[in-house]
Amino acid sequence: MEIDLPDVLAEVTAQFARYEKALVSNDVAVLDELFRNDPRTLRYGIGENLYGYEAIMAFRAARSPVGLMRRTDKTVITTYGRDTAVASTLFYRDGAPGRVGRQMQTWVRFPEGWKIVAAHVSIIDEPKQTDQKT
């Protein structure tokens, strides 16, 4: 299996950037488009566990558009072959000093394009050292 093929990495990086722009601008239509429309798609959020595309859509539709701006850091996107990728990033919000968010997404290429099939978002107190290697 080839890891980080340049063309595939560029495709997923572009979709990740599209997701980030849609997230901070509350473009619900794009966010809905980027998640796989499937009952097996899941998103573990900060305060919710969402099973299935319908639950994810309902969450997005009901969420307040206030306070969505954030700054990302240490984004790592890794592709596996031509059809699978994992995107991980840290994020910071001005309204949450001393806290760091963590986001991971599993992306899969389908005939209709790249889709998120699983996502996890959490927020923790910022560790004293954030670049520890395991």
Coordinates of C-alpha atoms in Angstrom, one line a residue:
M1 CA 0.0 0.0 0.0
E2 CA 1.3 3.4 -0.9
I3 CA 1.0 6.1 1.8
D4 CA 0.6 9.8 1.0
L5 CA 0.4 9.6 -2.8
P6 CA 0.8 13.3 -3.7
D7 CA -2.3 13.6 -5.8
V8 CA -4.5 11.8 -3.2
L9 CA -3.0 13.9 -0.4
A10 CA -3.8 17.0 -2.3
E11 CA -7.4 15.9 -2.9
V12 CA -8.1 15.1 0.8
T13 CA -6.3 18.3 1.9
A14 CA -8.6 20.3 -0.3
Q15 CA -11.7 18.6 1.1
F16 CA -10.4 19.1 4.7
A17 CA -9.9 22.8 4.0
R18 CA -13.5 22.9 2.5
Y19 CA -14.8 21.3 5.7
E20 CA -13.0 23.8 7.9
K21 CA -14.3 26.8 5.9
A22 CA -17.8 25.4 6.1
L23 CA -17.5 24.7 9.8
V24 CA -16.5 28.2 10.9
S25 CA -19.0 29.8 8.5
N26 CA -21.8 27.4 9.6
D27 CA -22.4 26.3 6.0
V28 CA -24.6 23.4 7.0
A29 CA -25.2 22.3 3.4
V30 CA -21.5 21.7 2.7
L31 CA -21.0 20.0 6.1
D32 CA -23.9 17.7 5.3
E33 CA -22.5 17.0 1.9
L34 CA -19.1 16.0 3.3
F35 CA -20.4 13.4 5.7
R36 CA -21.3 10.0 4.1
N37 CA -25.1 9.6 3.9
D38 CA -25.2 6.2 5.7
P39 CA -26.6 5.0 9.0
R40 CA -23.1 3.7 9.8
T41 CA -21.5 7.1 9.7
L42 CA -20.8 8.4 13.1
R43 CA -19.6 11.5 14.9
Y44 CA -18.5 11.6 18.5
G45 CA -18.7 15.2 19.6
I46 CA -17.8 17.2 22.6
G47 CA -21.2 16.6 24.2
E48 CA -22.9 14.2 21.9
N49 CA -22.6 10.8 20.3
L50 CA -24.2 10.8 16.9
Y51 CA -24.9 7.5 15.1
G52 CA -26.0 7.8 11.5
Y53 CA -26.1 10.5 8.9
E54 CA -29.6 11.7 10.0
A55 CA -28.5 12.3 13.6
I56 CA -25.4 14.2 12.3
M57 CA -27.6 16.4 10.0
A58 CA -30.1 17.1 12.9
F59 CA -27.2 18.1 15.2
R60 CA -25.9 20.5 12.5
A61 CA -29.3 22.0 11.8
A62 CA -29.9 22.7 15.5
R63 CA -26.5 24.0 16.5
S64 CA -26.0 27.7 17.2
P65 CA -23.8 29.5 14.6
V66 CA -22.3 31.6 17.4
G67 CA -18.7 31.1 18.5
L68 CA -17.6 28.7 15.7
M69 CA -14.4 30.6 14.7
R70 CA -11.2 28.7 15.6
R71 CA -7.6 28.4 14.8
T72 CA -6.2 25.0 13.8
D73 CA -2.7 23.7 14.5
K74 CA -0.6 20.6 13.9
T75 CA -2.9 19.3 11.2
V76 CA -1.8 15.9 9.9
I77 CA -3.4 14.3 6.9
T78 CA -2.3 10.8 6.0
T79 CA -3.6 8.9 3.0
Y80 CA -3.6 5.1 2.7
G81 CA -3.7 3.9 -0.9
R82 CA -6.0 5.9 -3.2
D83 CA -9.3 5.7 -1.2
T84 CA -8.7 6.1 2.5
A85 CA -7.4 9.0 4.7
V86 CA -7.2 10.2 8.3
A87 CA -7.2 13.9 9.1
S88 CA -6.2 15.0 12.6
T89 CA -5.9 18.6 13.9
L90 CA -5.8 20.6 17.1
F91 CA -8.0 23.6 17.4
Y92 CA -8.2 26.7 19.6
R93 CA -11.0 29.1 20.3
D94 CA -10.6 32.5 21.8
G95 CA -13.5 31.8 24.1
A96 CA -11.8 28.8 25.7
P97 CA -8.3 29.9 26.9
G98 CA -6.2 27.1 28.3
R99 CA -8.2 24.5 26.4
V100 CA -7.3 22.6 23.2
G101 CA -9.7 20.8 20.9
R102 CA -8.8 17.6 19.0
Q103 CA -10.5 16.5 15.9
M104 CA -10.0 13.3 13.9
Q105 CA -11.8 12.3 10.7
T106 CA -11.7 9.2 8.6
W107 CA -12.3 10.0 4.9
V108 CA -13.1 7.4 2.3
R109 CA -13.4 7.9 -1.5
F110 CA -16.7 6.8 -2.9
P111 CA -18.0 7.1 -6.5
E112 CA -19.6 10.5 -5.4
G113 CA -16.3 11.7 -3.9
W114 CA -14.5 12.0 -0.6
K115 CA -16.7 11.6 2.4
I116 CA -16.2 11.5 6.2
V117 CA -17.4 8.2 7.6
A118 CA -16.2 8.7 11.2
A119 CA -15.3 11.7 13.2
H120 CA -14.3 12.4 16.8
V121 CA -14.1 15.8 18.5
S122 CA -13.0 16.5 22.1
I123 CA -11.6 19.3 24.2
I124 CA -9.2 19.0 27.0
D125 CA -7.1 21.3 29.2
E126 CA -4.0 22.2 27.2
P127 CA -1.1 19.9 28.2
K128 CA 2.0 21.6 29.4
Q129 CA 3.9 20.0 26.6
T130 CA 1.9 19.4 23.4
D131 CA 4.6 17.8 21.2
Q132 CA 5.4 14.7 23.2
K133 CA 6.1 11.7 21.0
T134 CA 4.7 8.3 21.9

